[in-house]
C-alpha positions as CSV (number, residue, x, y, z in Angstrom):
1,M,-5.7,-12.3,-29.5
2,S,-3.8,-11.0,-32.6
3,G,-4.4,-7.4,-31.3
4,I,-2.9,-8.3,-28.0
5,S,0.2,-9.9,-29.6
6,R,0.8,-6.7,-31.5
7,L,0.8,-4.8,-28.2
8,G,3.5,-7.0,-26.7
9,A,3.9,-10.4,-25.2
10,E,3.0,-9.2,-21.7
11,W,-0.5,-8.4,-22.8
12,S,-1.2,-12.1,-23.2
13,Y,-1.2,-12.5,-19.4
14,V,-4.0,-10.0,-18.9
15,K,-7.4,-9.1,-20.3
16,I,-8.8,-5.6,-20.8
17,K,-11.9,-5.1,-18.7
18,H,-12.6,-1.4,-19.6
19,Q,-11.0,1.2,-21.8
20,P,-12.0,4.8,-21.1
21,L,-12.9,6.7,-24.3
22,K,-13.1,10.3,-25.3
23,P,-16.3,11.8,-26.8
24,D,-14.8,11.3,-30.3
25,G,-14.2,7.5,-29.6
26,T,-10.4,7.6,-29.2
27,K,-8.7,6.1,-26.2
28,R,-8.4,8.2,-23.0
29,G,-5.7,7.0,-20.6
30,D,-4.7,3.5,-19.6
31,P,-7.3,0.7,-19.6
32,E,-8.5,-1.3,-16.6
33,I,-7.0,-4.7,-16.9
34,E,-7.3,-8.0,-15.0
35,C,-4.4,-10.4,-14.5
36,L,-5.3,-13.9,-15.9
37,Q,-2.9,-15.5,-13.4
38,C,-4.1,-14.1,-10.1
39,G,-7.3,-12.1,-10.9
40,H,-5.8,-8.8,-9.7
41,V,-7.5,-5.8,-11.3
42,F,-5.5,-2.6,-11.9
43,R,-5.1,0.3,-14.4
44,G,-2.0,0.7,-16.5
45,G,0.0,-0.3,-19.6
46,A,2.8,-2.6,-20.6
47,S,5.3,-1.4,-18.0
48,R,2.8,-1.8,-15.1
49,I,1.9,-5.3,-16.4
50,R,5.5,-6.3,-16.3
51,S,5.9,-4.8,-12.9
52,H,2.9,-6.7,-11.6
53,L,4.1,-10.0,-13.0
54,L,7.8,-9.6,-12.1
55,G,7.0,-8.1,-8.7
56,T,9.1,-4.9,-9.2
57,K,6.5,-2.6,-7.4
58,D,5.9,0.5,-9.6
59,G,2.7,1.2,-7.6
60,V,1.1,-2.2,-8.3
61,S,1.0,-5.3,-6.2
62,A,3.0,-8.3,-7.2
63,C,1.4,-11.4,-8.8
64,D,1.7,-14.5,-6.6
65,A,0.5,-17.0,-9.3
66,V,2.9,-16.4,-12.2
67,S,5.4,-19.2,-12.8
68,E,9.2,-18.8,-12.7
69,E,9.3,-19.8,-16.4
70,D,7.0,-16.9,-17.3
71,K,9.0,-14.6,-15.1
72,Q,12.1,-15.4,-17.0
73,K,10.4,-14.7,-20.3
74,L,9.0,-11.4,-19.1
75,G,12.4,-10.5,-17.6
76,K,14.0,-11.1,-21.0
77,I,11.3,-8.9,-22.7
78,A,11.9,-6.1,-20.1
79,Q,15.6,-6.3,-20.8
80,E,15.0,-6.1,-24.6
81,K,12.8,-3.1,-24.2
82,S,15.5,-1.4,-22.2
83,E,18.1,-2.2,-24.8
84,Q,15.8,-0.9,-27.6
85,Q,15.3,2.4,-25.7
86,L,19.0,2.7,-25.1
87,S,19.8,2.0,-28.8
88,K,17.1,4.6,-29.9
89,K,18.7,7.2,-27.6
90,R,22.2,6.5,-29.0
91,K,20.8,6.8,-32.6
92,T,19.2,10.1,-31.7
93,D,22.4,11.4,-30.2
94,L,24.4,10.3,-33.2
95,D,21.9,12.0,-35.6
96,N,22.2,15.2,-33.6
97,L,26.0,15.0,-33.7
98,T,25.9,14.4,-37.5
99,R,23.7,17.4,-38.1
100,S,26.0,19.5,-35.9
101,N,29.0,18.5,-37.9
102,S,27.3,19.3,-41.2
103,D,26.0,22.7,-39.9
104,P,28.6,24.6,-37.9
105,S,25.9,27.1,-36.7
106,A,23.8,24.2,-35.4
107,A,26.8,22.8,-33.7
108,S,27.5,26.1,-32.0
109,T,23.9,26.2,-30.8
110,S,23.9,22.6,-29.7
111,N,27.2,22.8,-27.8
112,S,26.2,26.0,-26.1
113,S,22.9,24.5,-24.9
114,R,24.5,21.3,-23.8
115,F,27.6,22.5,-22.0
116,N,26.8,26.1,-21.2
117,P,27.4,26.6,-17.4
118,I,24.8,29.4,-17.3
119,T,22.1,27.1,-18.7
120,S,23.1,24.4,-16.2
121,A,22.9,26.9,-13.3
122,F,19.4,28.0,-14.4
123,Q,18.3,24.3,-14.5
124,K,19.5,23.9,-10.9
125,V,17.6,27.0,-9.9
126,D,14.4,25.6,-11.6
127,K,14.8,22.3,-9.7
128,A,15.3,24.1,-6.4
129,S,12.2,26.2,-7.1
130,A,10.1,23.1,-8.0
131,D,11.3,21.2,-4.9
132,A,10.4,24.2,-2.7
133,S,6.9,24.4,-4.2
134,V,6.3,20.7,-3.5
135,A,7.6,21.1,0.1
136,R,5.5,24.2,0.6
137,F,2.4,22.3,-0.5
138,F,3.1,19.8,2.3
139,Y,3.7,22.6,4.9
140,A,0.8,24.8,4.0
141,N,-1.8,22.0,4.1
142,G,-0.5,20.2,7.1
143,L,0.3,17.0,5.2
144,P,2.3,14.3,7.1
145,F,5.8,14.0,5.7
146,N,5.4,10.2,5.4
147,A,3.1,10.9,2.5
148,A,6.3,11.6,0.5
149,R,7.2,7.9,1.0
150,S,3.9,6.8,-0.5
151,S,4.0,4.9,-3.8
152,Q,1.0,7.0,-4.9
153,Y,3.1,10.2,-4.4
154,S,5.9,9.0,-6.7
155,D,3.3,7.6,-9.2
156,M,1.6,11.0,-9.2
157,I,4.8,12.8,-10.0
158,D,5.7,10.3,-12.7
159,Q,2.3,10.7,-14.4
160,I,2.6,14.6,-14.2
161,T,6.1,14.6,-15.8
162,K,4.7,12.5,-18.7
163,M,2.1,15.1,-19.5
164,P,2.8,17.8,-22.2
165,P,3.7,21.4,-21.0
166,G,0.7,23.3,-19.8
167,Y,-0.9,20.4,-18.0
168,K,-3.6,21.7,-15.5
169,P,-4.3,19.5,-12.4
170,P,-7.8,18.4,-11.6
171,T,-10.0,21.0,-9.9
172,Y,-11.6,20.8,-6.5
173,N,-14.9,19.7,-8.0
174,R,-13.4,17.0,-10.2
175,I,-11.4,15.5,-7.3
176,R,-14.5,15.4,-5.0
177,D,-16.9,14.2,-7.6
178,E,-15.9,12.5,-10.9
179,L,-12.4,11.3,-9.9
180,L,-13.7,10.1,-6.5
181,D,-16.3,7.9,-8.2
182,Q,-13.6,6.5,-10.5
183,E,-11.3,5.7,-7.5
184,K,-14.2,4.1,-5.6
185,A,-14.9,1.8,-8.6
186,R,-11.2,0.9,-8.8
187,V,-11.0,0.1,-5.1
188,A,-14.2,-1.9,-5.4
189,A,-12.6,-4.0,-8.2
190,D,-9.5,-4.6,-6.0
191,L,-11.7,-5.6,-3.1
192,K,-13.6,-8.0,-5.3
193,S,-10.4,-9.7,-6.2
194,C,-9.9,-10.3,-2.4
195,I,-13.3,-11.9,-2.2
196,D,-12.6,-14.0,-5.3
197,S,-9.3,-15.2,-3.9
198,S,-11.1,-16.3,-0.6
199,A,-13.3,-18.6,-2.7
200,K,-10.2,-20.5,-3.9
201,A,-7.9,-20.5,-0.8
202,G,-10.4,-19.7,2.1
203,S,-10.3,-16.7,4.4
204,D,-10.3,-15.8,8.1
205,I,-12.5,-13.4,9.9
206,T,-10.9,-11.5,12.8
207,S,-12.6,-9.3,15.4
208,D,-11.2,-7.0,18.0
209,G,-12.6,-4.3,20.4
210,W,-11.3,-0.8,20.7
211,S,-12.5,2.8,21.6
212,D,-12.6,5.8,19.2
213,A,-11.7,9.4,20.0
214,R,-15.0,9.9,21.8
215,S,-14.4,6.7,23.9
216,S,-17.2,4.9,22.2
217,P,-16.7,1.1,22.4
218,L,-16.4,-0.4,18.9
219,L,-16.2,-4.0,17.7
220,N,-14.5,-4.3,14.3
221,F,-14.5,-7.1,11.8
222,L,-11.9,-7.8,9.1
223,L,-11.7,-10.4,6.3
224,L,-8.1,-11.8,5.9
225,T,-7.4,-13.3,2.5
226,T,-4.3,-14.3,0.5
227,K,-4.7,-10.9,-1.2
228,G,-4.6,-8.9,2.0
229,A,-7.0,-7.7,4.7
230,Q,-10.4,-6.2,3.9
231,F,-12.5,-4.2,6.4
232,I,-16.0,-5.5,6.8
233,K,-17.7,-3.3,9.4
234,A,-17.4,-1.7,12.8
235,V,-20.2,-2.0,15.4
236,D,-20.9,0.6,18.1
237,T,-21.5,-1.6,21.2
238,T,-22.5,1.3,23.5
239,G,-25.0,-0.1,26.1
240,Q,-24.6,-3.6,24.9
241,S,-23.4,-6.5,27.2
242,K,-20.7,-8.3,25.3
243,T,-22.0,-11.8,26.1
244,D,-21.0,-14.8,24.2
245,D,-24.4,-14.8,22.4
246,Y,-24.0,-11.2,21.3
247,I,-20.5,-11.7,20.0
248,A,-21.5,-14.9,18.2
249,D,-24.3,-13.1,16.5
250,M,-22.0,-10.3,15.3
251,L,-19.5,-12.9,14.0
252,S,-22.3,-14.8,12.2
253,E,-23.3,-11.6,10.5
254,A,-19.7,-11.0,9.3
255,I,-19.5,-14.6,8.1
256,E,-22.8,-14.3,6.1
257,E,-21.5,-11.0,4.6
258,A,-18.3,-12.7,3.4
259,G,-20.1,-15.9,2.4
260,P,-19.9,-18.9,4.8
261,E,-18.4,-21.1,2.0
262,N,-15.4,-18.7,1.8
263,V,-14.6,-18.6,5.6
264,V,-12.6,-21.3,7.3
265,Q,-11.6,-19.7,10.6
266,V,-12.6,-16.9,13.1
267,I,-10.0,-15.2,15.3
268,T,-10.8,-13.3,18.5
269,D,-8.9,-12.7,21.7
270,S,-8.9,-15.4,24.3
271,A,-11.3,-13.8,26.9
272,A,-13.9,-16.2,28.3
273,N,-16.9,-14.6,26.4
274,C,-15.0,-14.6,23.1
275,K,-13.9,-18.2,23.5
276,A,-17.6,-19.2,24.3
277,A,-18.7,-17.2,21.2
278,G,-16.2,-19.1,19.1
279,K,-17.7,-22.4,20.2
280,L,-21.2,-21.2,19.3
281,V,-19.9,-20.3,15.8
282,E,-18.3,-23.7,15.4
283,Q,-21.7,-25.3,16.3
284,Q,-23.5,-23.1,13.7
285,Y,-20.9,-23.6,11.0
286,P,-19.2,-27.0,11.4
287,H,-16.6,-26.3,8.7
288,I,-15.4,-23.1,10.5
289,F,-13.2,-23.3,13.6
290,W,-12.3,-20.7,16.2
291,A,-8.7,-19.7,17.2
292,P,-7.4,-17.3,19.8
293,C,-5.3,-14.2,18.7
294,A,-1.6,-15.1,18.9
295,A,-0.6,-11.6,19.9
296,H,-3.1,-11.5,22.8
297,S,-2.1,-15.0,23.9
298,L,1.6,-13.9,24.0
299,D,0.6,-10.8,26.0
300,L,-1.2,-12.9,28.6
301,L,1.8,-15.3,28.7
302,L,4.2,-12.5,29.4
303,E,1.9,-11.0,32.0
304,A,1.8,-14.4,33.7
305,I,5.6,-14.7,33.6
306,G,5.8,-11.2,35.1
307,K,3.9,-12.4,38.2
308,L,6.4,-15.1,39.0
309,S,8.3,-14.2,42.2
310,W,11.8,-14.5,40.8
311,V,10.8,-12.3,37.9
312,K,9.3,-9.7,40.2
313,N,12.5,-9.5,42.2
314,I,14.4,-8.5,39.0
315,V,11.8,-6.3,37.3
316,K,10.8,-4.2,40.4
317,P,14.3,-2.8,41.2
318,G,14.8,-2.1,37.5
319,K,11.6,-0.1,37.4
320,T,12.7,1.8,40.5
321,V,16.1,2.8,38.9
322,L,14.3,3.7,35.6
323,K,11.8,6.0,37.4
324,F,14.7,7.7,39.3
325,V,16.7,8.4,36.1
326,M,13.6,9.6,34.2
327,N,12.4,11.9,37.0
328,H,15.8,13.6,37.6
329,Q,17.2,15.8,34.8
330,K,20.9,15.5,35.8
331,S,20.9,11.7,36.0
332,H,18.9,11.6,32.7
333,A,21.5,13.8,31.0
334,I,24.3,11.6,32.2
335,F,22.6,8.5,30.8
336,K,22.1,10.2,27.4
337,Q,25.8,11.2,27.4
338,Y,27.0,7.6,27.8
339,S,24.3,5.6,26.1
340,K,22.7,5.6,22.6
341,L,19.7,3.7,23.8
342,E,16.3,5.4,24.7
343,L,14.7,4.9,28.1
344,L,11.1,3.6,27.9
345,R,8.6,4.0,30.8
346,P,7.3,0.7,32.1
347,G,3.7,0.0,31.3
């Protein structure tokens, strides 16, 4: 515990699960740590621990078990760290200024590098070149622009800037082999924390049917926990009759995989076969109950409302006007000229 206290107070809220080592026995990178408050496992140092406990993002999920009193303590620590860094920077600037005053030639060099407009212009050119290289990587590889909003994207850039000059990114083989195995282990640790949380607070199993790009009918199963949703499996139901017995068997398999003691509820749509399957599950597992999907229930409710005669008399003329405007370019152009809203085709 004394070793942890020397690292900083935030380390008393976690335990180190694994520390990668170099062949010579020295530390390599950040350790894998587990939060003692919520059980979340992640990789990082003091700043990421504080981000996790204080809920300030930084690419790591927020702890939902830390007390407000501890948050105040950690917030004070984070503020002190920031003030120390600012004080250190001021001292460095003052030392540089003192050396410049004692050595005129050093002052000349320092001032020219700090205020020289030519140097500043070259720095702007370098940034523009770097930005263009990043953008070109997106364009050339067909990456979606939304990837730039990913927390992993900003985390990657931050980690690269911390490396010394000459850093070489991982090769094709390392990304597809060694690093992939490491990431798989990290994700498995995160998923384990989801399973562990379901043992404390219980979890739901939800199932829904859909079709893939080849129109194959699939039935997927998800485990919903306080830590988030975890994919269990997807079953290709080609050639299968989706009877209540068949769906109940699939739900039972998902329950057994998650652990019956960890599941309190199954959620499906409210179709007759799914409802009957839910009753079978309740008979097999008395502590588990079935509930219809809220979104599907609302969809059916709105569909029923739409069949009312007084609603039809309003919706039908509206659809007629909408189709006319959408199918005639001039009327559509007039609409766009006077309205900021977008027209949506009726379902």
